[in-house]
Amino acid sequence: MIDTPRIRAVYERIETAARAWEPTVLSHFEGQPFKALVAAMLSAQTREEHTMAAMQNLLRLGDTPFDLLRRSDDQLRQAIRPVMYYESKLGYLRDICQKLAERDGVVPSDLDDLMTFKGVGWKVAVLTRATGFGIYDDITVDVHVARISKRLGWVDPAITAPPKINEALKAVMPRDLWPGWNGLMVQFGRAVCKPTAPQCRRCPVADLCPKVGVGG
Ligand code: SF4
């Protein structure tokens, strides 16, 4: 049974617990569209600490598309080497910087426009809009949001496409909770509701969670 008071209680307890956890990488780039876009693209299938290391390296080389375009492939490759698929992402980074340079460095806030950039799919575009522009029309669905929302019983486990999970979540979650949900789930998914070994015994919402699909 999903009801709004229960959803709010889960949210509030996790939000309280999250004060003791590492902030997300993306939270460092709120209101900074270019950095948010690059960090979101680099973060695909990559651990938070590796994305952060790559962003720190990259920002030493520059923090605008124009700065980064002046750098050699070797310099950029070395900077983003901590992330998964860095060779492909090097190509995406150059493409993004090139396209932005042609637009005077201005990152678009439109979802479809963002998705015309190489390496920017639905998730990266939604995350960029949320982090860079504070636009929360959608809930960013990454692996943590997908997994935990299903374990909580808020989303049918048969739904797999991130945009569909987003729609299912939006149908049950009060709108004021949409902005914080992705960041909280990244933190919660790393600290407690882990992919293969969820820590249900020390979970702050254990009494409110049906533990859908969790063995043992
Ligand atoms: S009780 Fe277990 S499955 Fe449910 S949210 Fe907590 S850690 Fe995840």
Coordinates of N, CA, C and O and ligand atoms in Angstrom, one line a residue, residues 148 151-152 188 192-193 198-200 203 205-206 209 211 214, ligand 1:
I148 N 16.0 1.1 -5.7 CA 15.4 1.4 -4.4 C 13.9 1.7 -4.5 O 13.1 1.2 -3.7
R151 N 12.3 -1.7 -4.6 CA 12.4 -2.4 -3.3 C 11.4 -1.7 -2.3 O 10.8 -2.5 -1.5
L152 N 11.2 -0.4 -2.4 CA 10.2 0.2 -1.5 C 8.8 0.0 -1.9 O 7.8 0.3 -1.2
F188 N 21.9 7.1 -0.3 CA 21.3 6.0 0.4 C 21.8 4.7 -0.3 O 22.0 3.7 0.5
V192 N 23.5 2.4 2.4 CA 22.5 1.4 3.1 C 21.9 0.4 2.1 O 22.1 -0.8 2.2
C193 N 21.1 1.0 1.1 CA 20.4 0.1 0.3 C 21.2 -0.3 -1.0 O 21.0 0.1 -2.1
P198 N 21.8 -5.2 0.5 CA 21.1 -4.1 1.3 C 21.2 -4.3 2.8 O 21.0 -5.4 3.3
Q199 N 21.4 -3.2 3.5 CA 21.7 -3.3 4.9 C 20.3 -3.1 5.7 O 20.2 -2.1 6.4
C200 N 19.4 -4.0 5.5 CA 18.0 -3.8 6.0 C 18.0 -3.7 7.5 O 17.2 -3.0 8.1
C203 N 18.7 -0.2 8.4 CA 18.1 0.8 7.5 C 17.0 1.7 8.3 O 16.2 1.1 9.0
V205 N 14.5 3.1 7.3 CA 13.1 2.9 6.8 C 12.6 1.5 6.8 O 11.6 1.2 6.1
A206 N 13.3 0.6 7.5 CA 13.0 -0.8 7.4 C 11.6 -1.1 7.7 O 11.0 -2.0 7.1
C209 N 9.3 -0.4 4.6 CA 9.7 -1.0 3.3 C 9.3 -2.5 3.2 O 9.6 -3.3 4.1
K211 N 10.5 -4.4 1.1 CA 11.7 -5.1 0.6 C 11.4 -6.0 -0.6 O 11.8 -7.2 -0.7
V214 N 14.0 -8.4 -2.4 CA 15.2 -8.6 -1.6 C 15.2 -10.0 -0.9 O 14.3 -10.3 -0.2
Ligands
SF4_1 S1 14.7 -2.0 4.3 FE1 16.3 -2.9 3.0 S2 15.4 -3.0 0.9 FE2 14.2 -1.5 2.1 S3 15.1 0.5 1.7 FE3 16.0 -0.3 3.6 S4 17.9 -1.4 2.9 FE4 16.6 -1.1 1.1

